[in-house]
Amino acid sequence: LHLQAEQACRQLVRTQEEHERLLQAAVEQAEGLERDLRSAEAVLADRAAHLKDAQAQLSRDKLLIEDLRKENRGFAMALQAAELKQKSTEEKNQVLEEQALALKQLIGKITPASLSA
Protein backbone atom coordinates (compact mmCIF):
# COMPACT_ATOMS: atom_id res chain seq x y z
CA LEU A 1 0.00 0.00 0.00
CA HIS A 2 2.89 2.27 0.86
CA LEU A 3 4.45 1.48 -2.55
CA GLN A 4 1.21 2.27 -4.33
CA ALA A 5 0.98 5.56 -2.46
CA GLU A 6 4.54 6.47 -3.53
CA GLN A 7 3.80 5.56 -7.14
CA ALA A 8 0.59 7.55 -7.02
CA CYS A 9 2.48 10.45 -5.48
CA ARG A 10 5.20 10.27 -8.19
CA GLN A 11 2.52 10.06 -10.87
CA LEU A 12 0.78 13.06 -9.34
CA VAL A 13 4.08 15.00 -9.27
CA ARG A 14 4.74 14.09 -12.95
CA THR A 15 1.21 15.13 -13.88
CA GLN A 16 1.61 18.38 -11.95
CA GLU A 17 4.97 19.07 -13.65
CA GLU A 18 3.42 18.36 -17.06
CA HIS A 19 0.54 20.72 -16.25
CA GLU A 20 3.02 23.38 -15.16
CA ARG A 21 4.96 22.96 -18.46
CA LEU A 22 1.71 23.17 -20.41
CA LEU A 23 0.66 26.21 -18.39
CA GLN A 24 4.05 27.87 -18.98
CA ALA A 25 3.78 27.13 -22.73
CA ALA A 26 0.26 28.58 -22.77
CA VAL A 27 1.46 31.70 -20.91
CA GLU A 28 4.33 32.15 -23.39
CA GLN A 29 1.96 31.62 -26.30
CA ALA A 30 -0.47 34.18 -24.83
CA GLU A 31 2.38 36.67 -24.38
CA GLY A 32 3.43 36.10 -28.00
CA LEU A 33 -0.15 36.64 -29.13
CA GLU A 34 -0.33 39.86 -27.09
CA ARG A 35 2.88 41.10 -28.75
CA ASP A 36 1.46 40.19 -32.16
CA LEU A 37 -1.79 41.95 -31.29
CA ARG A 38 0.04 45.12 -30.17
CA SER A 39 2.11 45.02 -33.35
CA ALA A 40 -1.01 44.58 -35.50
CA GLU A 41 -2.72 47.43 -33.65
CA ALA A 42 0.29 49.67 -34.29
CA VAL A 43 0.25 48.78 -38.01
CA LEU A 44 -3.49 49.42 -38.18
CA ALA A 45 -3.11 52.76 -36.39
CA ASP A 46 -0.36 53.73 -38.83
CA ARG A 47 -2.46 52.74 -41.82
CA ALA A 48 -5.46 54.57 -40.39
CA ALA A 49 -3.32 57.70 -40.03
CA HIS A 50 -2.12 57.34 -43.63
CA LEU A 51 -5.69 56.89 -44.84
CA LYS A 52 -6.80 59.94 -42.87
CA ASP A 53 -3.99 61.98 -44.44
CA ALA A 54 -4.89 60.64 -47.88
CA GLN A 55 -8.55 61.52 -47.31
CA ALA A 56 -7.60 65.05 -46.24
CA GLN A 57 -5.40 65.42 -49.33
CA LEU A 58 -8.25 64.11 -51.50
CA SER A 59 -10.60 66.70 -50.02
CA ARG A 60 -8.07 69.47 -50.71
CA ASP A 61 -7.59 68.16 -54.25
CA LYS A 62 -11.35 68.13 -54.85
CA LEU A 63 -11.58 71.77 -53.75
CA LEU A 64 -8.66 72.67 -55.98
CA ILE A 65 -10.25 70.87 -58.94
CA GLU A 66 -13.50 72.75 -58.39
CA ASP A 67 -11.60 76.06 -58.25
CA LEU A 68 -9.80 75.14 -61.47
CA ARG A 69 -13.10 74.25 -63.14
CA LYS A 70 -14.54 77.64 -62.17
CA GLU A 71 -11.43 79.38 -63.45
CA ASN A 72 -11.57 77.33 -66.65
CA ARG A 73 -15.21 78.34 -67.19
CA GLY A 74 -14.14 81.98 -66.81
CA PHE A 75 -11.33 81.50 -69.31
CA ALA A 76 -13.71 79.77 -71.74
CA MET A 77 -16.12 82.70 -71.54
CA ALA A 78 -13.28 85.19 -72.02
CA LEU A 79 -12.00 83.19 -74.99
CA GLN A 80 -15.45 83.10 -76.54
CA ALA A 81 -15.79 86.87 -76.10
CA ALA A 82 -12.33 87.41 -77.62
CA GLU A 83 -13.20 85.17 -80.57
CA LEU A 84 -16.42 87.10 -81.18
CA LYS A 85 -14.49 90.38 -81.00
CA GLN A 86 -11.85 89.03 -83.37
CA LYS A 87 -14.55 87.91 -85.83
CA SER A 88 -16.18 91.33 -85.65
CA THR A 89 -12.80 93.00 -86.14
CA GLU A 90 -12.03 90.75 -89.12
CA GLU A 91 -15.40 91.60 -90.68
CA LYS A 92 -14.79 95.33 -90.16
CA ASN A 93 -11.28 94.92 -91.58
CA GLN A 94 -12.73 93.17 -94.64
CA VAL A 95 -15.20 96.04 -95.15
CA LEU A 96 -12.36 98.59 -94.80
CA GLU A 97 -10.21 96.64 -97.27
CA GLU A 98 -13.11 96.60 -99.76
CA GLN A 99 -13.63 100.33 -99.25
CA ALA A 100 -9.90 100.96 -99.66
CA LEU A 101 -9.91 98.95 -102.89
CA ALA A 102 -12.94 100.87 -104.15
CA LEU A 103 -11.25 104.20 -103.28
CA LYS A 104 -8.08 103.07 -104.99
CA GLN A 105 -10.04 102.20 -108.11
CA LEU A 106 -11.91 105.50 -107.94
CA ILE A 107 -8.65 107.42 -107.51
CA GLY A 108 -7.25 105.46 -110.42
CA LYS A 109 -10.17 106.61 -112.57
CA ILE A 110 -10.12 110.22 -111.33
CA THR A 111 -6.34 110.77 -111.58
CA PRO A 112 -6.00 110.19 -115.33
CA ALA A 113 -9.03 112.39 -115.94
CA SER A 114 -7.64 115.24 -113.85
CA LEU A 115 -4.20 114.96 -115.46
CA SER A 116 -5.64 115.21 -118.92
CA ALA A 117 -7.76 118.21 -118.07
Tab-separated table of N, CA and C in Angstrom:
chain	number	residue	atom	x	y	z
A	1	LEU	N	0.837	-1.193	0.000
A	1	LEU	CA	0.000	0.000	0.000
A	1	LEU	C	0.878	1.250	0.000
A	2	HIS	N	1.953	1.159	0.804
A	2	HIS	CA	2.892	2.269	0.860
A	2	HIS	C	3.516	2.484	-0.516
A	3	LEU	N	3.857	1.408	-1.208
A	3	LEU	CA	4.453	1.485	-2.553
A	3	LEU	C	3.473	2.095	-3.540
A	4	GLN	N	2.217	1.714	-3.445
A	4	GLN	CA	1.206	2.269	-4.332
A	4	GLN	C	1.030	3.767	-4.066
A	5	ALA	N	1.107	4.154	-2.820
A	5	ALA	CA	0.976	5.561	-2.465
A	5	ALA	C	2.141	6.354	-3.032
A	6	GLU	N	3.365	5.794	-2.958
A	6	GLU	CA	4.537	6.475	-3.526
A	6	GLU	C	4.409	6.596	-5.041
A	7	GLN	N	3.977	5.522	-5.683
A	7	GLN	CA	3.800	5.563	-7.142
A	7	GLN	C	2.732	6.587	-7.523
A	8	ALA	N	1.664	6.584	-6.756
A	8	ALA	CA	0.595	7.547	-7.022
A	8	ALA	C	1.103	8.970	-6.814
A	9	CYS	N	1.915	9.132	-5.769
A	9	CYS	CA	2.484	10.449	-5.483
A	9	CYS	C	3.416	10.869	-6.606
A	10	ARG	N	4.290	9.952	-7.077
A	10	ARG	CA	5.205	10.272	-8.189
A	10	ARG	C	4.406	10.594	-9.461
A	11	GLN	N	3.364	9.813	-9.693
A	11	GLN	CA	2.516	10.059	-10.867
A	11	GLN	C	1.855	11.436	-10.761
A	12	LEU	N	1.404	11.753	-9.573
A	12	LEU	CA	0.782	13.055	-9.337
A	12	LEU	C	1.788	14.183	-9.547
A	13	VAL	N	3.032	13.995	-9.087
A	13	VAL	CA	4.081	15.000	-9.272
A	13	VAL	C	4.374	15.155	-10.767
A	14	ARG	N	4.479	14.014	-11.496
A	14	ARG	CA	4.737	14.090	-12.948
A	14	ARG	C	3.587	14.813	-13.662
A	15	THR	N	2.382	14.484	-13.268
A	15	THR	CA	1.211	15.133	-13.879
A	15	THR	C	1.223	16.629	-13.574
A	16	GLN	N	1.554	16.967	-12.334
A	16	GLN	CA	1.609	18.381	-11.951
A	16	GLN	C	2.711	19.098	-12.722
A	17	GLU	N	3.874	18.462	-12.881
A	17	GLU	CA	4.971	19.071	-13.653
A	17	GLU	C	4.567	19.252	-15.106
A	18	GLU	N	3.886	18.256	-15.665
A	18	GLU	CA	3.415	18.360	-17.058
A	18	GLU	C	2.412	19.502	-17.184
A	19	HIS	N	1.517	19.618	-16.225
A	19	HIS	CA	0.541	20.715	-16.254
A	19	HIS	C	1.235	22.070	-16.140
A	20	GLU	N	2.272	22.121	-15.291
A	20	GLU	CA	3.015	23.378	-15.160
A	20	GLU	C	3.731	23.724	-16.459
A	21	ARG	N	4.314	22.712	-17.154
A	21	ARG	CA	4.959	22.963	-18.459
A	21	ARG	C	3.922	23.444	-19.480
A	22	LEU	N	2.768	22.759	-19.483
A	22	LEU	CA	1.708	23.172	-20.414
A	22	LEU	C	1.220	24.579	-20.091
A	23	LEU	N	1.088	24.871	-18.790
A	23	LEU	CA	0.662	26.214	-18.390
A	23	LEU	C	1.696	27.253	-18.800
A	24	GLN	N	2.984	26.951	-18.592
A	24	GLN	CA	4.050	27.872	-18.984
A	24	GLN	C	4.040	28.091	-20.498
A	25	ALA	N	3.844	27.004	-21.268
A	25	ALA	CA	3.783	27.127	-22.728
A	25	ALA	C	2.585	27.983	-23.135
A	26	ALA	N	1.447	27.782	-22.456
A	26	ALA	CA	0.257	28.577	-22.767
A	26	ALA	C	0.481	30.047	-22.430
A	27	VAL	N	1.161	30.302	-21.299
A	27	VAL	CA	1.457	31.695	-20.912
A	27	VAL	C	2.380	32.339	-21.947
A	28	GLU	N	3.406	31.607	-22.385
A	28	GLU	CA	4.330	32.147	-23.392
A	28	GLU	C	3.608	32.381	-24.704
A	29	GLN	N	2.721	31.453	-25.071
A	29	GLN	CA	1.957	31.621	-26.304
A	29	GLN	C	1.047	32.851	-26.197
A	30	ALA	N	0.403	33.024	-25.033
A	30	ALA	CA	-0.471	34.179	-24.828
A	30	ALA	C	0.330	35.480	-24.906
A	31	GLU	N	1.539	35.477	-24.313
A	31	GLU	CA	2.381	36.669	-24.377
A	31	GLU	C	2.779	36.968	-25.826
A	32	GLY	N	3.098	35.915	-26.585
A	32	GLY	CA	3.426	36.102	-27.999
A	32	GLY	C	2.243	36.658	-28.775
A	33	LEU	N	1.063	36.136	-28.473
A	33	LEU	CA	-0.146	36.642	-29.135
A	33	LEU	C	-0.417	38.093	-28.766
A	34	GLU	N	-0.157	38.456	-27.507
A	34	GLU	CA	-0.328	39.857	-27.087
A	34	GLU	C	0.644	40.763	-27.827
A	35	ARG	N	1.896	40.303	-27.991
A	35	ARG	CA	2.882	41.102	-28.752
A	35	ARG	C	2.419	41.255	-30.202
A	36	ASP	N	1.948	40.135	-30.778
A	36	ASP	CA	1.460	40.194	-32.162
A	36	ASP	C	0.273	41.136	-32.277
A	37	LEU	N	-0.615	41.080	-31.285
A	37	LEU	CA	-1.786	41.953	-31.293
A	37	LEU	C	-1.373	43.418	-31.194
A	38	ARG	N	-0.444	43.737	-30.294
A	38	ARG	CA	0.036	45.123	-30.170
A	38	ARG	C	0.700	45.579	-31.473
A	39	SER	N	1.451	44.681	-32.080
A	39	SER	CA	2.108	45.019	-33.347
A	39	SER	C	1.067	45.275	-34.435
A	40	ALA	N	0.057	44.404	-34.503
A	40	ALA	CA	-1.007	44.582	-35.502
A	40	ALA	C	-1.778	45.877	-35.244
A	41	GLU	N	-2.022	46.187	-33.975
A	41	GLU	CA	-2.717	47.434	-33.646
A	41	GLU	C	-1.895	48.641	-34.071
A	42	ALA	N	-0.581	48.556	-33.885
A	42	ALA	CA	0.289	49.670	-34.291
A	42	ALA	C	0.259	49.836	-35.809
A	43	VAL	N	0.306	48.718	-36.542
A	43	VAL	CA	0.254	48.779	-38.011
A	43	VAL	C	-1.082	49.357	-38.453
A	44	LEU	N	-2.171	48.899	-37.830
A	44	LEU	CA	-3.491	49.417	-38.184
A	44	LEU	C	-3.610	50.910	-37.872
A	45	ALA	N	-3.070	51.326	-36.737
A	45	ALA	CA	-3.113	52.755	-36.387
A	45	ALA	C	-2.325	53.574	-37.405
A	46	ASP	N	-1.172	53.044	-37.833
A	46	ASP	CA	-0.356	53.732	-38.831
A	46	ASP	C	-1.103	53.830	-40.155
A	47	ARG	N	-1.705	52.723	-40.556
A	47	ARG	CA	-2.463	52.737	-41.818
A	47	ARG	C	-3.665	53.655	-41.728
A	48	ALA	N	-4.322	53.664	-40.575
A	48	ALA	CA	-5.464	54.566	-40.393
A	48	ALA	C	-5.014	56.019	-40.506
A	49	ALA	N	-3.855	56.333	-39.934
A	49	ALA	CA	-3.324	57.698	-40.028
A	49	ALA	C	-3.012	58.051	-41.479
A	50	HIS	N	-2.419	57.097	-42.208
A	50	HIS	CA	-2.123	57.343	-43.630
A	50	HIS	C	-3.421	57.548	-44.423
A	51	LEU	N	-4.422	56.732	-44.138
A	51	LEU	CA	-5.692	56.885	-44.837
A	51	LEU	C	-6.350	58.224	-44.506
A	52	LYS	N	-6.233	58.639	-43.256
A	52	LYS	CA	-6.801	59.936	-42.867
A	52	LYS	C	-6.086	61.064	-43.606
A	53	ASP	N	-4.757	60.972	-43.690
A	53	ASP	CA	-3.990	61.976	-44.436
A	53	ASP	C	-4.379	61.967	-45.908
A	54	ALA	N	-4.526	60.753	-46.473
A	54	ALA	CA	-4.895	60.642	-47.883
A	54	ALA	C	-6.283	61.224	-48.119
A	55	GLN	N	-7.199	60.988	-47.187
A	55	GLN	CA	-8.548	61.524	-47.312
A	55	GLN	C	-8.531	63.047	-47.236
A	56	ALA	N	-7.722	63.591	-46.340
A	56	ALA	CA	-7.605	65.048	-46.241
A	56	ALA	C	-7.024	65.625	-47.530
A	57	GLN	N	-6.000	64.966	-48.076
A	57	GLN	CA	-5.402	65.418	-49.333
A	57	GLN	C	-6.424	65.343	-50.463
A	58	LEU	N	-7.213	64.267	-50.482
A	58	LEU	CA	-8.245	64.115	-51.504
A	58	LEU	C	-9.270	65.240	-51.410
A	59	SER	N	-9.644	65.596	-50.197
A	59	SER	CA	-10.598	66.699	-50.019
A	59	SER	C	-10.010	68.011	-50.534
A	60	ARG	N	-8.727	68.246	-50.207
A	60	ARG	CA	-8.068	69.468	-50.709
A	60	ARG	C	-7.991	69.441	-52.236
A	61	ASP	N	-7.678	68.278	-52.798
A	61	ASP	CA	-7.586	68.158	-54.253
A	61	ASP	C	-8.938	68.406	-54.915
A	62	LYS	N	-10.017	67.906	-54.287
A	62	LYS	CA	-11.348	68.135	-54.846
A	62	LYS	C	-11.672	69.618	-54.873
A	63	LEU	N	-11.346	70.322	-53.790
A	63	LEU	CA	-11.584	71.769	-53.753
A	63	LEU	C	-10.763	72.486	-54.818
A	64	LEU	N	-9.518	72.063	-54.971
A	64	LEU	CA	-8.655	72.670	-55.980
A	64	LEU	C	-9.200	72.421	-57.385
A	65	ILE	N	-9.674	71.198	-57.624
A	65	ILE	CA	-10.247	70.868	-58.937
A	65	ILE	C	-11.471	71.733	-59.208
A	66	GLU	N	-12.315	71.910	-58.204
A	66	GLU	CA	-13.503	72.745	-58.386
A	66	GLU	C	-13.103	74.190	-58.673
A	67	ASP	N	-12.096	74.703	-57.969
A	67	ASP	CA	-11.601	76.056	-58.249
A	67	ASP	C	-11.075	76.160	-59.676
A	68	LEU	N	-10.335	75.136	-60.105
A	68	LEU	CA	-9.801	75.142	-61.466
A	68	LEU	C	-10.912	75.085	-62.503
A	69	ARG	N	-11.961	74.316	-62.208
A	69	ARG	CA	-13.100	74.250	-63.142
A	69	ARG	C	-13.763	75.616	-63.276
A	70	LYS	N	-13.945	76.306	-62.126
A	70	LYS	CA	-14.542	77.644	-62.175
A	70	LYS	C	-13.659	78.589	-62.985
A	71	GLU	N	-12.367	78.520	-62.721
A	71	GLU	CA	-11.426	79.383	-63.449
A	71	GLU	C	-11.456	79.056	-64.939
A	72	ASN	N	-11.529	77.766	-65.250
A	72	ASN	CA	-11.568	77.331	-66.647
A	72	ASN	C	-12.834	77.847	-67.335
A	73	ARG	N	-13.975	77.804	-66.608
A	73	ARG	CA	-15.206	78.344	-67.190
A	73	ARG	C	-15.043	79.825	-67.487
A	74	GLY	N	-14.388	80.561	-66.572
A	74	GLY	CA	-14.139	81.983	-66.807
A	74	GLY	C	-13.256	82.205	-68.022
A	75	PHE	N	-12.206	81.383	-68.149
A	75	PHE	CA	-11.326	81.495	-69.314
A	75	PHE	C	-12.070	81.161	-70.605
A	76	ALA	N	-12.942	80.151	-70.552
A	76	ALA	CA	-13.705	79.766	-71.741
A	76	ALA	C	-14.621	80.906	-72.178
A	77	MET	N	-15.251	81.576	-71.202
A	77	MET	CA	-16.124	82.701	-71.540
A	77	MET	C	-15.308	83.859	-72.115
A	78	ALA	N	-14.146	84.120	-71.516
A	78	ALA	CA	-13.283	85.195	-72.016
A	78	ALA	C	-12.790	84.867	-73.424
A	79	LEU	N	-12.454	83.608	-73.661
A	79	LEU	CA	-12.000	83.191	-74.992
A	79	LEU	C	-13.122	83.349	-76.011
A	80	GLN	N	-14.317	82.958	-75.629
A	80	GLN	CA	-15.452	83.095	-76.537
A	80	GLN	C	-15.689	84.566	-76.876
A	81	ALA	N	-15.613	85.438	-75.858
A	81	ALA	CA	-15.795	86.873	-76.102
A	81	ALA	C	-14.688	87.401	-77.012
A	82	ALA	N	-13.451	86.961	-76.782
A	82	ALA	CA	-12.331	87.411	-77.623
A	82	ALA	C	-12.501	86.919	-79.055
A	83	GLU	N	-12.989	85.689	-79.208
A	83	GLU	CA	-13.202	85.168	-80.568
A	83	GLU	C	-14.296	85.948	-81.289
A	84	LEU	N	-15.351	86.289	-80.566
A	84	LEU	CA	-16.416	87.098	-81.180
A	84	LEU	C	-15.891	88.473	-81.574
A	85	LYS	N	-15.075	89.063	-80.691
A	85	LYS	CA	-14.494	90.382	-80.996
A	85	LYS	C	-13.560	90.283	-82.192
A	86	GLN	N	-12.767	89.209	-82.242
A	86	GLN	CA	-11.847	89.028	-83.371
A	86	GLN	C	-12.635	88.869	-84.670
A	87	LYS	N	-13.727	88.092	-84.626
A	87	LYS	CA	-14.546	87.907	-85.832
A	87	LYS	C	-15.131	89.233	-86.288
A	88	SER	N	-15.624	90.017	-85.316
A	88	SER	CA	-16.181	91.330	-85.648
A	88	SER	C	-15.102	92.228	-86.241
A	89	THR	N	-13.910	92.190	-85.647
A	89	THR	CA	-12.798	93.001	-86.145
A	89	THR	C	-12.400	92.561	-87.553
A	90	GLU	N	-12.377	91.253	-87.787
A	90	GLU	CA	-12.033	90.752	-89.119
A	90	GLU	C	-13.070	91.184	-90.150
A	91	GLU	N	-14.342	91.158	-89.757
A	91	GLU	CA	-15.404	91.595	-90.675
A	91	GLU	C	-15.256	93.088	-90.990
A	92	LYS	N	-14.983	93.893	-89.948
A	92	LYS	CA	-14.792	95.332	-90.162
A	92	LYS	C	-13.556	95.580	-91.026
A	93	ASN	N	-12.504	94.793	-90.787
A	93	ASN	CA	-11.278	94.919	-91.575
A	93	ASN	C	-11.565	94.587	-93.041
A	94	GLN	N	-12.376	93.551	-93.269
A	94	GLN	CA	-12.734	93.169	-94.642
A	94	GLN	C	-13.492	94.306	-95.328
A	95	VAL	N	-14.433	94.919	-94.592
A	95	VAL	CA	-15.199	96.042	-95.151
A	95	VAL	C	-14.245	97.197	-95.474
A	96	LEU	N	-13.318	97.505	-94.559
A	96	LEU	CA	-12.360	98.587	-94.796
A	96	LEU	C	-11.465	98.277	-95.993
A	97	GLU	N	-11.046	97.004	-96.117
A	97	GLU	CA	-10.212	96.637	-97.274
A	97	GLU	C	-10.987	96.804	-98.573
A	98	GLU	N	-12.271	96.430	-98.569
A	98	GLU	CA	-13.106	96.598	-99.762
A	98	GLU	C	-13.286	98.080	-100.089
A	99	GLN	N	-13.484	98.890	-99.033
A	99	GLN	CA	-13.628	100.335	-99.249
A	99	GLN	C	-12.317	100.927	-99.769
A	100	ALA	N	-11.193	100.452	-99.205
A	100	ALA	CA	-9.896	100.960	-99.660
A	100	ALA	C	-9.678	100.595	-101.131
A	101	LEU	N	-10.053	99.376	-101.489
A	101	LEU	CA	-9.906	98.952	-102.887
A	101	LEU	C	-10.801	99.799	-103.796
A	102	ALA	N	-12.025	100.051	-103.349
A	102	ALA	CA	-12.940	100.872	-104.152
A	102	ALA	C	-12.392	102.285	-104.298
A	103	LEU	N	-11.844	102.869	-103.206
A	103	LEU	CA	-11.255	104.199	-103.282
A	103	LEU	C	-10.051	104.220	-104.214
A	104	LYS	N	-9.266	103.162	-104.138
A	104	LYS	CA	-8.081	103.075	-104.989
A	104	LYS	C	-8.495	103.039	-106.465
A	105	GLN	N	-9.542	102.261	-106.712
A	105	GLN	CA	-10.041	102.200	-108.106
A	105	GLN	C	-10.612	103.545	-108.534
A	106	LEU	N	-11.333	104.196	-107.629
A	106	LEU	CA	-11.914	105.499	-107.937
A	106	LEU	C	-10.816	106.529	-108.189
A	107	ILE	N	-9.777	106.501	-107.330
A	107	ILE	CA	-8.645	107.418	-107.505
A	107	ILE	C	-7.951	107.119	-108.825
A	108	GLY	N	-7.860	105.846	-109.147
A	108	GLY	CA	-7.249	105.464	-110.424
A	108	GLY	C	-8.021	106.020	-111.602
A	109	LYS	N	-9.338	106.084	-111.485
A	109	LYS	CA	-10.165	106.613	-112.575
A	109	LYS	C	-10.112	108.151	-112.609
A	110	ILE	N	-10.108	108.759	-111.422
A	110	ILE	CA	-10.115	110.222	-111.329
A	110	ILE	C	-8.776	110.806	-111.737
A	111	THR	N	-7.669	110.210	-111.339
A	111	THR	CA	-6.342	110.770	-111.575
A	111	THR	C	-6.053	110.938	-113.054
A	112	PRO	N	-6.263	109.949	-113.902
A	112	PRO	CA	-5.998	110.192	-115.329
A	112	PRO	C	-6.895	111.289	-115.901
A	113	ALA	N	-8.113	111.374	-115.407
A	113	ALA	CA	-9.030	112.388	-115.937
A	113	ALA	C	-8.559	113.779	-115.514
A	114	SER	N	-8.055	113.939	-114.300
A	114	SER	CA	-7.642	115.239	-113.846
A	114	SER	C	-6.312	115.662	-114.485
A	115	LEU	N	-5.465	114.645	-114.798
A	115	LEU	CA	-4.198	114.963	-115.465
A	115	LEU	C	-4.406	115.401	-116.895
A	116	SER	N	-5.405	114.863	-117.541
A	116	SER	CA	-5.639	115.209	-118.919
A	116	SER	C	-6.425	116.503	-119.041
A	117	ALA	N	-6.963	116.997	-117.981
A	117	ALA	CA	-7.763	118.214	-118.072
A	117	ALA	C	-6.957	119.436	-117.988
